[in-house]
Short mmCIF file of C-alpha atoms in Angstrom, two decimals:
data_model
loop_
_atom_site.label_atom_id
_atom_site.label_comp_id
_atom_site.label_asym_id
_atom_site.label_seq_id
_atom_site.Cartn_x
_atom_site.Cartn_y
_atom_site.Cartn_z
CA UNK A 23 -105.03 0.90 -234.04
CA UNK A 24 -107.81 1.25 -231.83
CA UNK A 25 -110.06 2.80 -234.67
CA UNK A 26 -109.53 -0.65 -236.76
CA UNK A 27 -108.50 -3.40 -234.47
CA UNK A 28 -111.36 -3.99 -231.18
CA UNK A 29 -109.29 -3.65 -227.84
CA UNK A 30 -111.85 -6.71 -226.22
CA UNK A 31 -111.03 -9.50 -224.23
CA UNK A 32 -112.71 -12.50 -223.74
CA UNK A 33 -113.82 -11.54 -220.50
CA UNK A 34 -115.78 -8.59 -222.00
CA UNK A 35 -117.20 -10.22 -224.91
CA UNK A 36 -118.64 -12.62 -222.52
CA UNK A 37 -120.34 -9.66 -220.05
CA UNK A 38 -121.63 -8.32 -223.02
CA UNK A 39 -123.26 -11.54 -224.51
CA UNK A 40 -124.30 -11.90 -220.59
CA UNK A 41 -126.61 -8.57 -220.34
CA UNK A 42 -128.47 -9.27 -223.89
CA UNK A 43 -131.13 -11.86 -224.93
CA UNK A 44 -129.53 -12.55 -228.48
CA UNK A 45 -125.72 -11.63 -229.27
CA UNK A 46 -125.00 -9.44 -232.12
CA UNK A 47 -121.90 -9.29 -234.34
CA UNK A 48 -121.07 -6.60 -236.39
CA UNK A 49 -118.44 -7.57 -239.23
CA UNK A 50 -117.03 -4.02 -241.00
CA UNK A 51 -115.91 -5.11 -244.73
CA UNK A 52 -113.69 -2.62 -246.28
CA UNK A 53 -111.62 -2.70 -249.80
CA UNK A 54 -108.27 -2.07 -250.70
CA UNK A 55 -108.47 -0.02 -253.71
CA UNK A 56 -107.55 3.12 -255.40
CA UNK A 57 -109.40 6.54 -254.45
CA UNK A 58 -107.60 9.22 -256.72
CA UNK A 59 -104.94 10.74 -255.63
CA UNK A 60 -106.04 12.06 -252.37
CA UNK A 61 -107.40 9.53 -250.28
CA UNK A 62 -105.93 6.17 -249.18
CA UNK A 63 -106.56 2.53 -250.87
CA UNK A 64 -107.59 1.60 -247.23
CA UNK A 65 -110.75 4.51 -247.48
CA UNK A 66 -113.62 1.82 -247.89
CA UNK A 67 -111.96 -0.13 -244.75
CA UNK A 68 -112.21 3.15 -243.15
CA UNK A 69 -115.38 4.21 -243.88
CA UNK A 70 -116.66 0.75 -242.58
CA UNK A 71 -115.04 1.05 -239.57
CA UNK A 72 -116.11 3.85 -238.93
CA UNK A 73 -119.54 3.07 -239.07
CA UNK A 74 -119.30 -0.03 -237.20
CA UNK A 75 -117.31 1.95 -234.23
CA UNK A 76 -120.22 4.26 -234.17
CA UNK A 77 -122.95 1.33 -234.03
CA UNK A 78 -120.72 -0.22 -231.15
CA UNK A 79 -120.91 2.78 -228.84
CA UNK A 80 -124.53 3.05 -229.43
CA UNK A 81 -125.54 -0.71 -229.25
CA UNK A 82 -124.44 -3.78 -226.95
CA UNK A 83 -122.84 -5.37 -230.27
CA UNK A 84 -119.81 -7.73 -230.64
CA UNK A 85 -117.51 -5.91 -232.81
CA UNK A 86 -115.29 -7.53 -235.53
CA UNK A 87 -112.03 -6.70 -236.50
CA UNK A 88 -112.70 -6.04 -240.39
CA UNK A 89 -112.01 -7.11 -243.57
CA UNK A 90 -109.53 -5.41 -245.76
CA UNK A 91 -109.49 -7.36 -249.04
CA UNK A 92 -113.04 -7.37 -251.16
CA UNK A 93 -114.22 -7.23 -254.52
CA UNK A 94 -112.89 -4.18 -256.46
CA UNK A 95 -112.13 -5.85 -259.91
CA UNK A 96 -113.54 -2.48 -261.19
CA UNK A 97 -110.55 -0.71 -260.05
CA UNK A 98 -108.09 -2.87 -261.74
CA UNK A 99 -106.40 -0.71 -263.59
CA UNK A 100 -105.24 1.45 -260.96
CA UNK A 101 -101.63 0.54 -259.22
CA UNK A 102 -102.52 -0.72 -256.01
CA UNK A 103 -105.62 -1.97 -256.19
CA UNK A 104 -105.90 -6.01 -254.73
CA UNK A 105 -108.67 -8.19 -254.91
CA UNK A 106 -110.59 -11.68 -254.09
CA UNK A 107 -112.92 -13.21 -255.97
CA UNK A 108 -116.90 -13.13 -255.00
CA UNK A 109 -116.77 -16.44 -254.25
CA UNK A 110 -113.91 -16.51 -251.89
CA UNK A 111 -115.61 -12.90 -250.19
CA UNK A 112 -118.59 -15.47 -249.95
CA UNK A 113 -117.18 -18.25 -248.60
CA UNK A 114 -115.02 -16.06 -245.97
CA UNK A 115 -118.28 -13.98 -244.78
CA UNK A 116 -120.13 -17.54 -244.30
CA UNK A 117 -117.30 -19.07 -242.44
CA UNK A 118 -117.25 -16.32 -239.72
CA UNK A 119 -120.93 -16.70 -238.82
CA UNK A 120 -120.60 -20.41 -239.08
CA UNK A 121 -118.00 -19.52 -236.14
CA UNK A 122 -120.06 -17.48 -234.45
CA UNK A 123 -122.75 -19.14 -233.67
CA UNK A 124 -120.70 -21.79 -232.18
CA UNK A 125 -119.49 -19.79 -230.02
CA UNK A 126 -123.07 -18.69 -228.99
CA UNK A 127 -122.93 -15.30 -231.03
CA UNK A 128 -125.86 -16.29 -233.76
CA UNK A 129 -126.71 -12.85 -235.18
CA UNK A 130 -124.00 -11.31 -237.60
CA UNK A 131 -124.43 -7.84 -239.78
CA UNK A 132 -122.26 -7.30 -242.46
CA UNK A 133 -121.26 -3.46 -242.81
CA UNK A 134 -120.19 -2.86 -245.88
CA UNK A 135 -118.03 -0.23 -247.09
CA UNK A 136 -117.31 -1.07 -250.98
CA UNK A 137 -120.62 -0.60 -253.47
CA UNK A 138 -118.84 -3.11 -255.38
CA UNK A 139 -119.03 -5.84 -252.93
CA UNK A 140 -122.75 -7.32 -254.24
CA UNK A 141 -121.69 -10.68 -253.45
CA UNK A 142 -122.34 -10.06 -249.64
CA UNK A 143 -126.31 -9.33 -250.59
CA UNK A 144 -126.40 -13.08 -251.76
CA UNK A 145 -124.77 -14.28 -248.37
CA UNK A 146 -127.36 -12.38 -246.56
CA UNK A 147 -130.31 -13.75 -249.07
CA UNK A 148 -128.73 -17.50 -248.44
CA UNK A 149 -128.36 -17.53 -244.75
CA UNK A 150 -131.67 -16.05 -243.79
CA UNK A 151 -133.30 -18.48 -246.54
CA UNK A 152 -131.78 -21.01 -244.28
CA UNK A 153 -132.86 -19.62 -241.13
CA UNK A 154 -129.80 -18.10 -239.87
CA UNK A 155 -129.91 -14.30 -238.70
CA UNK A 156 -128.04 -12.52 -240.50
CA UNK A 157 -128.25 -8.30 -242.30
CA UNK A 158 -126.52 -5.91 -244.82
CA UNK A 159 -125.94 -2.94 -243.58
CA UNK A 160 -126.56 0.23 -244.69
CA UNK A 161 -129.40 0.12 -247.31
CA UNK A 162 -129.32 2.77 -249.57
CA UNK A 163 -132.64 3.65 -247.49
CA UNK A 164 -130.03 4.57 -244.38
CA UNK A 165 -127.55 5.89 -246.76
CA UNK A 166 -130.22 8.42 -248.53
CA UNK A 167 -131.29 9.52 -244.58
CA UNK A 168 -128.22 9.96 -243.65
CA UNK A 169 -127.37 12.44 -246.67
CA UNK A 170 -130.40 14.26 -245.92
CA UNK A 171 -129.66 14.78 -242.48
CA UNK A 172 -126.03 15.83 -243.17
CA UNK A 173 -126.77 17.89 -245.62
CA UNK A 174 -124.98 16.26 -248.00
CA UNK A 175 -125.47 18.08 -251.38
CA UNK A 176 -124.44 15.53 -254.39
CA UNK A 177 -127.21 12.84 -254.45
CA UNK A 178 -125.82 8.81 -254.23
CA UNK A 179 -125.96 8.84 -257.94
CA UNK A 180 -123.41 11.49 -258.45
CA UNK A 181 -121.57 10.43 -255.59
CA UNK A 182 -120.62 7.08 -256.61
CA UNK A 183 -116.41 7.13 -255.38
CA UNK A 184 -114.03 9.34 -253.61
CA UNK A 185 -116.79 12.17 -253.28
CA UNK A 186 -118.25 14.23 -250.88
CA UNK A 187 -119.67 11.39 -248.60
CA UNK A 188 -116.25 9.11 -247.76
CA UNK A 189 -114.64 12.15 -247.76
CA UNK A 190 -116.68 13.94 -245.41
CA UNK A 191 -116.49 10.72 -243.17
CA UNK A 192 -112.74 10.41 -243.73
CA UNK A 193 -112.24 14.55 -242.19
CA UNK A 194 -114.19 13.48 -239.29
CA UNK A 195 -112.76 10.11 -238.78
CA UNK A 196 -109.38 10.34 -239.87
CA UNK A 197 -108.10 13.64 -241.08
CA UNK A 198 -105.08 12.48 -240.90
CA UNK A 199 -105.40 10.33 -243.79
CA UNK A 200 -106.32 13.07 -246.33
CA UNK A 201 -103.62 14.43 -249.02
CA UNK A 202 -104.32 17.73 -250.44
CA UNK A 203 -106.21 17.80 -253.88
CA UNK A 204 -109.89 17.19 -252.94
CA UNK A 205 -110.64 20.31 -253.25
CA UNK A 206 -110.30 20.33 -256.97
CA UNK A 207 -111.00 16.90 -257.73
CA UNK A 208 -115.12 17.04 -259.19
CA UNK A 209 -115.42 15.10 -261.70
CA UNK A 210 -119.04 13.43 -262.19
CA UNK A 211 -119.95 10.65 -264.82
CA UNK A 212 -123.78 10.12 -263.83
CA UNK A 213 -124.33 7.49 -266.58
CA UNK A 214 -122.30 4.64 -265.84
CA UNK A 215 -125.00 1.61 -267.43
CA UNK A 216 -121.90 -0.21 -269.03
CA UNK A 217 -119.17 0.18 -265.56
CA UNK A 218 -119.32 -3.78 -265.25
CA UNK A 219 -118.10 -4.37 -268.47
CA UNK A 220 -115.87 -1.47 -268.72
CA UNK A 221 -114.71 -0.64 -264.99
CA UNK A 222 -114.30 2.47 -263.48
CA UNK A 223 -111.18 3.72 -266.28
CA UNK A 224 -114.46 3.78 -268.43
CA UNK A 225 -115.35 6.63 -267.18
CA UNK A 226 -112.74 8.62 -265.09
CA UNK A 227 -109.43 9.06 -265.60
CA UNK A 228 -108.77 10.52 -262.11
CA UNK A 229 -110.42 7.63 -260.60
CA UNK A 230 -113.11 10.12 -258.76
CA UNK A 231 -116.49 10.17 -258.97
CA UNK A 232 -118.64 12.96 -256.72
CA UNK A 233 -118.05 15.46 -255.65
CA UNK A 234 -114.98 15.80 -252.90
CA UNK A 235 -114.91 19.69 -252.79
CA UNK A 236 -117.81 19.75 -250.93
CA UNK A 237 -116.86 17.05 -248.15
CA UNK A 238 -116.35 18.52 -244.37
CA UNK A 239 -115.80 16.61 -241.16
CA UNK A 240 -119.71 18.26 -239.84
CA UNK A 241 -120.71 15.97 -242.26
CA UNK A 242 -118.78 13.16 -241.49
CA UNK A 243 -120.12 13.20 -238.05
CA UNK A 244 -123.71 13.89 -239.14
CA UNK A 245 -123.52 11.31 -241.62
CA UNK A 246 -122.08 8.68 -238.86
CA UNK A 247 -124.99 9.85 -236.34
CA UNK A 248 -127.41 9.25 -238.63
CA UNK A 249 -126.44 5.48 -239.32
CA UNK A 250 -126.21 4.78 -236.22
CA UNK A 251 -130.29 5.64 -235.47
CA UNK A 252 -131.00 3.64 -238.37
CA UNK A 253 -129.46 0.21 -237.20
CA UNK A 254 -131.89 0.50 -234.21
CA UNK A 255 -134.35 -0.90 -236.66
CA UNK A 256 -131.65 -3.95 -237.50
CA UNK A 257 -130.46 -4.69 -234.27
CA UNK A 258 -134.10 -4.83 -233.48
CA UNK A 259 -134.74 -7.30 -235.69
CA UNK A 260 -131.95 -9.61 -235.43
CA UNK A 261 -133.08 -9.72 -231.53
CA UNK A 262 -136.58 -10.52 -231.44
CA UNK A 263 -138.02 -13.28 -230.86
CA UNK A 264 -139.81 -13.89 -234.13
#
């Protein structure tokens, strides 16, 4: 539980928020939807986690137990699939940095696990239109470096769900969680222009797209190490002084 839930006290948060100029929160945001047949609905959650554990143990940030629940209305029409509306995601996401800062924490980034979540890049826009520090994180800028430097062979466009990147992270990360049948699960659909009116059963009937034979846990690793170089330039950011 240790991978999902933060094992902090109060005592620690508030050494931590002690030793830095600016407090930083780091809020993972997962989904709960279907992967094919092979990896779990909690994969996004996962992956998010993942990446925020990795930013933790790099950077003096206040991690956030995550979000489980997002916006995956594409996946409908796959049995287990659950989801909130944008404008509840938006309202939640908003709420917990209103909370923050009163409690003296007033930088928050939002690591996002779900591509379908694009509500959270208008809470971003909003707050830091108002003034209030706030970051998406990755970019498709830290994804792209971090596929280089893993050697990740299917580009971003091919590997759109259940491919060789989450499961790559998901062998590192949590093994565990993997059934067998990603080895023969390739299925790419490169031109998806009409997904939001049609959803992901427009194009798949598996409910993969990438490339999962070629996922390994070197990767996952590689792929984790690379994200967290790249929030140096965020956490940078959120505490300057500018």
């Amino acid at each position: 539980m240790s991978d999902l839930v933060p094992a902090d006290t109060t005592e620690d948060v508030r050494t931590r928020g002690a030793g830095v100029s600016r407090q930083v929160a780091v809020l993972p945001v997962g989904s709960f939807e279907q992967h094919g047949p092979y990896l779990p609905l909690a994969t996004d959650t996962l992956v998010a986690c993942a990446v925020a554990r990795e930013i933790a143990g790099a950077y003096p940030v206040h991690l956030l137990p995550p979000m489980t629940i997002s916006c995956s209305h594409e996946h409908a029409a796959w049995p287990g699939t659950v989801s909130i509306s944008s404008v509840t995601l938006h309202a939640v996401v908003r709420d917990i940095a209103a909370s923050l800062r009163r409690s003296g924490v007033d930088a928050l980034v939002v690591v996002n696990g779900h591509g379908g979540n694009y509500v959270l890049g208008n809470v971003v826009q909003e707050s830091s239109a108002r003034g209030e520090r706030m970051a998406l994180f990755p970019a498709p800028e830290d994804w792209e470096a971090a596929r280089e430097r893993a050697g990740v062979v299917a580009s971003l466009l091919t590997d759109m769900h259940a491919g060789e990147i989450e499961t790559s992270i998901l062998l590192h990360a949590h093994p565990e969680m993997l059934r067998p049948g990603y080895e023969t699960s390739d299925f790419v659909a490169d031109d998806r222009r009409h997904l939001l009116t049609l959803g992901m059963s427009g194009y798949t009937d598996s409910g993969v797209i990438g490339r999962p034979s070629l996922g390994s846990a070197e990767k996952g690793k590689e792929l984790l190490a690379s994200l967290a170089d790249s929030f140096g330039a965020y956490f940078s950011l959120l505490t300057s002084d500018a």
